[in-house]
């Protein structure tokens, strides 16, 4: 399969890329590095990325930012950071990318535990994650030609544990291989419309 | 209690207003009618609304639009209709309105079944509803002084059944009194951070 991994050089992305490279032809898209560069918050950049890579069997998005802070400190503009990047970035990857998918191809998006079980300072991040979970379930009803969409929705991952542990008291970090398995399940399986919740 | 109902003249809003008026002082905000008018998609208009009504014991939002159409037909701008109105409208009501709440006051937002169980042509609407469910859970962790937030997340309601039935094959409409009960439970109870899923 020919697989595009947007964010394939990130903390999770590089582990997913490594694993998928064993069996598939992997193309990595990144903000500043990779086989192709993309600004995830710009429709035109997403379109250019797809034009340059051509037809695909699987599209994976593990990208996008949202601002973490107390609700008291978050301005409307701060909310739009996550909306334009992690939320509409993934929406636009689906809107545009579905037409670059071969029959039976898959799209796999990425969200996290915050959608269901937020922590302090995540009103914006939780919102964006919940949005994408619901969006993907709705998209699955409309894709044709065997095309599929799923979301890997993971708890705090081992490789990010040090960076985020203070935000998640009492959280048991998820082994990376379980997260990687989620992406493999979405890409190589036949499921669609599923939110794959990965916990320790 | 002094209760502001944004969208208090709408299909659901008028039933909620009727019920709450039995025990509380109800102020209705609407786009074109009500005790105070508000453009739900404009921060400045939301701020003016709160300034004109002053301190409150409960804020209820039953307002906001999103565009329903096939994903193939939805432009990025179409997605922003729901983002600016139903999604950021409710976020801004919380961001701004929490400072107008008396101690132990409540905010009740409104979403729907599409967040969990979307139907055809609702990729944008589902997204917005899922976003607000997750947002509210995160907000509940940060509110202080006994202030609370909940979401009434209802299945297709009886009074909208004729208008939307074609979108929801096999859906059993929810009796209006059950939806009204959800708002009463949020306002008069002590719960917070809850998504009150109202089904038939």
Short mmCIF file of C-alpha atoms in Angstrom, two decimals:
data_model
loop_
_atom_site.label_atom_id
_atom_site.label_comp_id
_atom_site.label_asym_id
_atom_site.label_seq_id
_atom_site.Cartn_x
_atom_site.Cartn_y
_atom_site.Cartn_z
CA UNK A 1 0.00 0.00 0.00
CA UNK A 2 1.06 3.60 -0.57
CA UNK A 3 0.60 5.44 2.72
CA UNK A 4 0.89 9.17 3.43
CA UNK A 5 1.65 10.02 7.06
CA UNK A 6 1.10 13.68 7.85
CA UNK A 7 3.17 14.35 10.94
CA UNK A 8 5.24 11.26 10.25
CA UNK A 9 8.29 12.77 11.97
CA UNK A 10 6.49 13.61 15.23
CA UNK A 11 6.63 11.72 18.53
CA UNK A 12 3.91 9.25 17.57
CA UNK A 13 4.33 9.66 13.83
CA UNK A 14 7.87 8.34 13.69
CA UNK A 15 6.91 5.12 15.50
CA UNK A 16 3.93 4.67 13.18
CA UNK A 17 6.12 5.35 10.13
CA UNK A 18 8.73 2.84 11.27
CA UNK A 19 6.15 0.11 11.71
CA UNK A 20 4.24 0.80 8.49
CA UNK A 21 7.47 0.97 6.48
CA UNK A 22 7.99 -2.74 7.14
CA UNK A 23 5.10 -3.59 4.82
CA UNK A 24 4.14 -0.45 2.93
CA UNK A 25 5.53 2.40 0.87
CA UNK A 26 5.44 5.29 3.34
CA UNK A 27 5.51 8.97 2.38
CA UNK A 28 6.11 11.37 5.25
CA UNK A 29 4.65 14.87 5.30
CA UNK A 30 5.91 17.32 7.89
CA UNK A 31 5.90 21.01 8.66
CA UNK A 32 9.63 21.46 8.04
CA UNK A 33 10.87 18.04 7.05
CA UNK A 34 9.76 14.81 5.38
CA UNK A 35 9.24 13.74 1.78
CA UNK A 36 6.78 16.58 1.34
CA UNK A 37 6.15 19.66 3.51
CA UNK A 38 2.73 20.90 4.53
CA UNK A 39 1.23 23.73 6.56
CA UNK A 40 -1.60 21.85 8.19
CA UNK A 41 -3.59 25.04 8.85
CA UNK A 42 -3.72 26.08 5.17
CA UNK A 43 -6.11 24.48 2.68
CA UNK A 44 -3.91 25.44 -0.27
CA UNK A 45 -0.89 23.76 1.32
CA UNK A 46 -2.88 20.57 1.99
CA UNK A 47 -4.09 20.57 -1.60
CA UNK A 48 -0.54 21.02 -2.91
CA UNK A 49 0.65 18.14 -0.75
CA UNK A 50 -1.95 15.76 -2.19
CA UNK A 51 -1.25 16.95 -5.73
CA UNK A 52 2.43 16.22 -5.29
CA UNK A 53 1.98 12.71 -3.85
CA UNK A 54 -0.87 11.53 -6.10
CA UNK A 55 -3.16 8.58 -5.48
CA UNK A 56 -2.91 6.82 -2.11
CA UNK A 57 -4.15 3.71 -0.32
CA UNK A 58 -4.01 5.22 3.12
CA UNK A 59 -3.86 8.70 4.60
CA UNK A 60 -2.80 9.14 8.22
CA UNK A 61 -2.93 12.48 10.06
CA UNK A 62 -1.00 12.78 13.32
CA UNK A 63 -0.64 16.52 13.33
CA UNK A 64 -2.04 19.79 14.53
CA UNK A 65 -1.81 22.04 17.55
CA UNK A 66 -4.18 23.52 20.09
CA UNK A 67 -3.43 25.98 22.87
CA UNK A 68 -3.38 24.67 26.43
CA UNK A 69 -4.20 27.20 29.12
CA UNK A 70 -6.75 28.09 31.76
CA UNK A 71 -10.13 29.08 30.32
CA UNK A 72 -9.67 32.45 32.02
CA UNK A 73 -6.60 33.06 29.88
CA UNK A 74 -7.83 31.73 26.55
CA UNK A 75 -8.96 34.43 24.14
CA UNK A 76 -11.24 33.74 21.21
CA UNK A 77 -8.12 33.88 19.01
CA UNK A 78 -6.48 31.22 21.18
CA UNK A 79 -9.42 28.89 20.50
CA UNK A 80 -8.94 29.51 16.79
CA UNK A 81 -5.37 28.15 16.97
CA UNK A 82 -6.76 24.66 17.60
CA UNK A 83 -9.73 25.19 15.29
CA UNK A 84 -7.55 26.14 12.32
CA UNK A 85 -4.82 23.60 12.97
CA UNK A 86 -5.79 20.34 14.68
CA UNK A 87 -9.53 20.59 13.90
CA UNK A 88 -9.92 22.08 10.42
CA UNK A 89 -6.52 20.68 9.43
CA UNK A 90 -7.93 17.19 9.87
CA UNK A 91 -11.29 18.16 8.33
CA UNK A 92 -9.50 19.54 5.28
CA UNK A 93 -7.32 16.44 4.98
CA UNK A 94 -10.55 14.43 4.76
CA UNK A 95 -12.41 16.87 2.48
CA UNK A 96 -9.56 17.05 0.02
CA UNK A 97 -7.78 13.75 0.61
CA UNK A 98 -10.75 11.44 0.05
CA UNK A 99 -10.58 12.21 -3.66
CA UNK A 100 -6.95 11.06 -3.75
CA UNK A 101 -7.77 7.70 -2.15
CA UNK A 102 -7.90 4.52 -4.16
CA UNK A 103 -10.92 2.21 -3.73
CA UNK A 104 -11.03 0.66 -0.26
CA UNK A 105 -8.46 3.19 0.92
CA UNK A 106 -8.51 4.50 4.45
CA UNK A 107 -8.11 7.74 6.33
CA UNK A 108 -6.93 7.60 9.93
CA UNK A 109 -7.20 10.72 12.09
CA UNK A 110 -5.75 11.30 15.55
CA UNK A 111 -7.36 12.59 18.72
CA UNK A 112 -6.87 11.90 22.40
CA UNK A 113 -8.27 11.05 25.76
CA UNK A 114 -9.14 14.71 26.38
CA UNK A 115 -12.26 14.34 24.26
CA UNK A 116 -13.78 12.04 26.88
CA UNK A 117 -11.74 12.71 29.97
CA UNK A 118 -10.23 16.20 29.91
CA UNK A 119 -7.81 17.63 32.47
CA UNK A 120 -7.17 21.15 33.74
CA UNK A 121 -6.30 23.74 31.07
CA UNK A 122 -7.66 21.76 28.14
CA UNK A 123 -10.96 23.44 27.27
CA UNK A 124 -9.69 24.24 23.78
CA UNK A 125 -7.82 20.96 23.22
CA UNK A 126 -10.72 18.86 24.51
CA UNK A 127 -13.11 20.70 22.19
CA UNK A 128 -10.98 20.05 19.13
CA UNK A 129 -10.59 16.37 19.97
CA UNK A 130 -14.31 15.85 20.59
CA UNK A 131 -15.07 17.63 17.33
CA UNK A 132 -12.90 15.29 15.28
CA UNK A 133 -14.29 12.14 16.91
CA UNK A 134 -17.85 13.12 15.97
CA UNK A 135 -16.83 14.42 12.54
CA UNK A 136 -15.19 11.11 11.62
CA UNK A 137 -18.27 9.09 12.58
CA UNK A 138 -20.37 11.29 10.30
CA UNK A 139 -17.87 11.08 7.44
CA UNK A 140 -17.93 7.27 7.57
CA UNK A 141 -21.62 7.38 6.56
CA UNK A 142 -20.80 9.24 3.34
CA UNK A 143 -17.59 7.72 1.98
CA UNK A 144 -18.13 5.61 -1.12
CA UNK A 145 -16.24 2.98 -3.07
CA UNK A 146 -15.16 1.10 0.05
CA UNK A 147 -13.28 4.08 1.42
CA UNK A 148 -13.01 4.12 5.19
CA UNK A 149 -12.25 6.48 8.07
CA UNK A 150 -11.28 5.85 11.69
CA UNK A 151 -9.76 7.78 14.55
CA UNK A 152 -6.98 6.68 16.87
CA UNK A 153 -7.91 8.32 20.16
CA UNK A 154 -5.10 7.68 22.56
CA UNK A 155 -4.45 8.29 26.20
CA UNK A 156 -1.19 10.03 27.15
CA UNK A 157 1.57 8.15 25.38
CA UNK A 158 4.79 6.86 26.88
CA UNK A 159 7.04 8.94 24.64
CA UNK A 160 5.28 12.18 25.67
CA UNK A 161 4.92 11.22 29.30
CA UNK A 162 7.67 13.39 30.73
CA UNK A 163 6.50 16.45 28.86
CA UNK A 164 2.84 16.13 29.89
CA UNK A 165 2.85 14.14 33.15
CA UNK A 166 2.17 17.22 35.28
CA UNK A 167 -1.10 17.81 33.41
CA UNK A 168 -2.29 14.24 33.95
CA UNK A 169 -1.99 13.29 37.61
CA UNK A 170 -2.39 9.57 38.13
CA UNK A 171 -2.33 8.80 34.44
CA UNK A 172 -0.88 5.47 33.34
CA UNK A 173 1.00 6.13 30.10
CA UNK A 174 0.21 4.01 27.06
CA UNK A 175 2.99 1.84 25.60
CA UNK A 176 3.85 3.10 22.12
CA UNK A 177 3.29 -0.26 20.49
CA UNK A 178 -0.39 -0.17 21.48
CA UNK A 179 -0.83 3.17 19.72
CA UNK A 180 1.00 1.97 16.65
CA UNK A 181 -1.31 -1.06 16.62
CA UNK A 182 -4.31 1.29 16.44
CA UNK A 183 -3.05 2.82 13.20
CA UNK A 184 -2.28 -0.62 11.74
CA UNK A 185 -5.77 -1.82 12.66
CA UNK A 186 -7.38 1.14 10.93
CA UNK A 187 -5.21 0.89 7.80
CA UNK A 188 -4.99 -2.85 7.27
CA UNK A 189 -8.39 -3.85 8.69
CA UNK A 190 -11.82 -3.31 7.20
CA UNK A 191 -13.35 -1.22 9.98
CA UNK A 192 -14.82 2.23 9.43
CA UNK A 193 -16.40 4.94 11.56
CA UNK A 194 -14.61 3.69 14.65
CA UNK A 195 -13.01 5.71 17.42
CA UNK A 196 -10.18 3.41 18.54
CA UNK A 197 -9.64 4.38 22.17
CA UNK A 198 -6.15 3.27 23.20
CA UNK A 199 -5.44 3.09 26.91
CA UNK A 200 -2.76 1.46 29.05
CA UNK B 1 -33.40 32.42 40.36
CA UNK B 2 -32.66 34.86 37.55
CA UNK B 3 -32.28 32.82 34.38
CA UNK B 4 -31.12 33.99 30.93
CA UNK B 5 -32.28 31.77 28.06
CA UNK B 6 -30.44 32.47 24.82
CA UNK B 7 -32.72 31.17 22.10
CA UNK B 8 -35.67 31.26 24.48
CA UNK B 9 -38.08 31.82 21.58
CA UNK B 10 -36.94 28.80 19.57
CA UNK B 11 -38.63 25.42 19.20
CA UNK B 12 -37.06 23.99 22.34
CA UNK B 13 -36.38 27.33 23.99
CA UNK B 14 -40.00 28.34 24.28
CA UNK B 15 -40.94 25.12 26.08
CA UNK B 16 -37.97 25.52 28.43
CA UNK B 17 -38.88 29.17 29.04
CA UNK B 18 -42.49 28.29 29.81
CA UNK B 19 -41.48 25.69 32.37
CA UNK B 20 -38.76 27.74 34.03
CA UNK B 21 -41.05 30.79 34.26
CA UNK B 22 -43.22 28.89 36.73
CA UNK B 23 -40.49 29.17 39.38
CA UNK B 24 -37.90 31.61 38.13
CA UNK B 25 -37.41 35.09 36.67
CA UNK B 26 -36.73 34.31 33.01
CA UNK B 27 -35.00 36.68 30.58
CA UNK B 28 -35.19 35.68 26.95
CA UNK B 29 -32.45 36.53 24.45
CA UNK B 30 -33.15 36.04 20.76
CA UNK B 31 -31.75 37.00 17.41
CA UNK B 32 -34.67 39.26 16.51
CA UNK B 33 -36.98 39.11 19.52
CA UNK B 34 -36.99 38.60 23.27
CA UNK B 35 -36.11 40.78 26.25
CA UNK B 36 -32.67 41.32 24.77
CA UNK B 37 -31.33 40.63 21.28
CA UNK B 38 -28.05 38.91 20.51
CA UNK B 39 -26.03 37.88 17.48
CA UNK B 40 -24.70 34.57 18.76
CA UNK B 41 -21.78 34.58 16.30
CA UNK B 42 -20.37 37.90 17.53
CA UNK B 43 -18.39 38.21 20.76
CA UNK B 44 -19.20 41.89 21.11
CA UNK B 45 -22.92 41.18 20.86
CA UNK B 46 -22.68 38.43 23.50
CA UNK B 47 -20.76 40.80 25.78
CA UNK B 48 -23.39 43.53 25.31
CA UNK B 49 -26.15 41.07 26.12
CA UNK B 50 -24.53 40.09 29.44
CA UNK B 51 -23.81 43.72 30.30
CA UNK B 52 -27.45 44.62 29.76
CA UNK B 53 -28.90 41.78 31.87
CA UNK B 54 -26.35 41.86 34.73
CA UNK B 55 -25.74 39.13 37.29
CA UNK B 56 -27.48 35.79 36.77
CA UNK B 57 -28.11 32.51 38.56
CA UNK B 58 -28.41 30.47 35.40
CA UNK B 59 -27.43 30.84 31.77
CA UNK B 60 -29.03 28.59 29.18
CA UNK B 61 -27.94 28.49 25.52
CA UNK B 62 -30.27 26.84 23.02
CA UNK B 63 -29.03 28.59 19.94
CA UNK B 64 -26.70 28.46 16.97
CA UNK B 65 -26.68 27.08 13.46
CA UNK B 66 -24.59 24.68 11.43
CA UNK B 67 -24.85 23.84 7.74
CA UNK B 68 -26.28 20.45 6.80
CA UNK B 69 -25.13 19.04 3.50
CA UNK B 70 -23.14 16.24 1.93
CA UNK B 71 -19.43 16.40 2.73
CA UNK B 72 -18.81 16.68 -1.01
CA UNK B 73 -20.75 19.94 -1.04
CA UNK B 74 -19.43 21.51 2.15
CA UNK B 75 -16.73 24.12 1.60
CA UNK B 76 -14.35 25.20 4.31
CA UNK B 77 -16.50 28.33 4.68
CA UNK B 78 -19.57 26.14 5.23
CA UNK B 79 -17.81 24.45 8.15
CA UNK B 80 -17.10 27.90 9.59
CA UNK B 81 -20.84 28.66 9.75
CA UNK B 82 -21.23 26.08 12.51
CA UNK B 83 -17.87 26.90 14.07
CA UNK B 84 -18.67 30.60 14.44
CA UNK B 85 -22.29 30.13 15.45
CA UNK B 86 -23.21 26.96 17.35
CA UNK B 87 -19.67 26.12 18.46
CA UNK B 88 -17.86 29.38 19.27
CA UNK B 89 -21.21 31.00 20.16
CA UNK B 90 -21.54 28.56 23.03
CA UNK B 91 -17.82 28.79 23.89
CA UNK B 92 -18.09 32.58 24.07
CA UNK B 93 -21.24 32.40 26.19
CA UNK B 94 -19.21 30.35 28.67
CA UNK B 95 -16.01 32.42 28.42
CA UNK B 96 -17.87 35.68 28.97
CA UNK B 97 -20.95 34.54 30.87
CA UNK B 98 -19.17 32.74 33.72
CA UNK B 99 -18.13 36.11 35.12
CA UNK B 100 -21.77 37.22 35.24
CA UNK B 101 -22.85 34.15 37.22
CA UNK B 102 -23.60 34.35 40.92
CA UNK B 103 -22.01 31.74 43.21
CA UNK B 104 -23.39 28.26 42.58
CA UNK B 105 -24.86 29.49 39.31
CA UNK B 106 -25.08 27.20 36.30
CA UNK B 107 -24.51 27.26 32.58
CA UNK B 108 -26.46 24.82 30.41
CA UNK B 109 -25.42 24.32 26.79
CA UNK B 110 -27.26 22.41 24.08
CA UNK B 111 -26.07 19.75 21.68
CA UNK B 112 -27.65 16.72 20.07
CA UNK B 113 -27.58 13.07 19.22
CA UNK B 114 -25.42 13.80 16.16
CA UNK B 115 -22.33 14.02 18.36
CA UNK B 116 -22.59 10.30 19.10
CA UNK B 117 -24.83 8.99 16.38
CA UNK B 118 -24.66 11.14 13.25
CA UNK B 119 -26.78 10.75 10.14
CA UNK B 120 -26.16 11.51 6.47
CA UNK B 121 -25.22 15.13 5.68
CA UNK B 122 -24.16 16.04 9.21
CA UNK B 123 -20.35 16.06 9.11
CA UNK B 124 -20.32 19.73 10.10
CA UNK B 125 -23.19 19.55 12.60
CA UNK B 126 -21.83 16.39 14.25
CA UNK B 127 -18.42 18.03 14.61
CA UNK B 128 -19.84 21.09 16.33
CA UNK B 129 -21.94 19.01 18.71
CA UNK B 130 -19.04 16.73 19.65
CA UNK B 131 -16.85 19.77 20.22
CA UNK B 132 -19.25 21.31 22.72
CA UNK B 133 -19.75 18.07 24.67
CA UNK B 134 -16.00 17.75 25.23
CA UNK B 135 -15.54 21.48 25.86
CA UNK B 136 -18.15 21.49 28.62
CA UNK B 137 -16.53 18.55 30.43
CA UNK B 138 -13.22 20.44 30.41
CA UNK B 139 -14.84 23.69 31.59
CA UNK B 140 -16.42 21.92 34.57
CA UNK B 141 -12.91 21.22 35.92
CA UNK B 142 -12.08 24.93 36.02
CA UNK B 143 -15.20 26.73 37.22
CA UNK B 144 -14.89 28.08 40.75
CA UNK B 145 -17.18 29.32 43.50
CA UNK B 146 -19.66 26.47 43.03
CA UNK B 147 -20.38 27.44 39.44
CA UNK B 148 -21.49 24.56 37.25
CA UNK B 149 -21.84 23.59 33.59
CA UNK B 150 -23.80 20.84 31.87
CA UNK B 151 -25.00 20.02 28.38
CA UNK B 152 -28.45 18.86 27.33
CA UNK B 153 -27.72 16.53 24.41
CA UNK B 154 -31.03 15.51 22.94
CA UNK B 155 -32.17 13.14 20.28
CA UNK B 156 -34.52 14.51 17.61
CA UNK B 157 -37.31 16.31 19.45
CA UNK B 158 -41.03 15.88 18.90
CA UNK B 159 -41.60 19.52 17.94
CA UNK B 160 -38.95 19.35 15.18
CA UNK B 161 -39.89 15.89 14.02
CA UNK B 162 -41.74 16.85 10.86
CA UNK B 163 -38.96 19.17 9.72
CA UNK B 164 -36.12 16.65 10.27
CA UNK B 165 -37.74 13.21 10.06
CA UNK B 166 -36.36 12.53 6.58
CA UNK B 167 -32.81 12.90 7.89
CA UNK B 168 -33.40 10.44 10.74
CA UNK B 169 -34.92 7.22 9.41
CA UNK B 170 -36.26 5.05 12.19
CA UNK B 171 -35.77 7.68 14.83
CA UNK B 172 -38.18 7.74 17.76
CA UNK B 173 -38.78 11.41 18.57
CA UNK B 174 -38.26 12.59 22.15
CA UNK B 175 -41.25 13.99 24.02
CA UNK B 176 -40.68 17.69 24.73
CA UNK B 177 -41.22 17.30 28.47
CA UNK B 178 -38.18 15.01 28.71
CA UNK B 179 -35.98 17.65 27.11
CA UNK B 180 -37.36 20.36 29.35
CA UNK B 181 -36.61 18.11 32.34
CA UNK B 182 -32.94 18.01 31.25
CA UNK B 183 -32.64 21.78 31.52
CA UNK B 184 -34.42 21.80 34.90
CA UNK B 185 -32.10 19.08 36.18
CA UNK B 186 -29.02 21.05 35.14
CA UNK B 187 -30.27 24.36 36.57
CA UNK B 188 -31.93 23.27 39.81
CA UNK B 189 -29.71 20.27 40.61
CA UNK B 190 -26.12 20.27 41.81
CA UNK B 191 -24.57 18.30 38.96
CA UNK B 192 -21.70 19.59 36.85
CA UNK B 193 -19.68 18.38 33.87
CA UNK B 194 -22.52 16.14 32.75
CA UNK B 195 -23.71 15.45 29.21
CA UNK B 196 -27.41 14.77 29.76
CA UNK B 197 -28.32 12.50 26.88
CA UNK B 198 -32.09 12.70 26.37
CA UNK B 199 -33.67 9.94 24.29
CA UNK B 200 -37.18 8.68 23.79
#
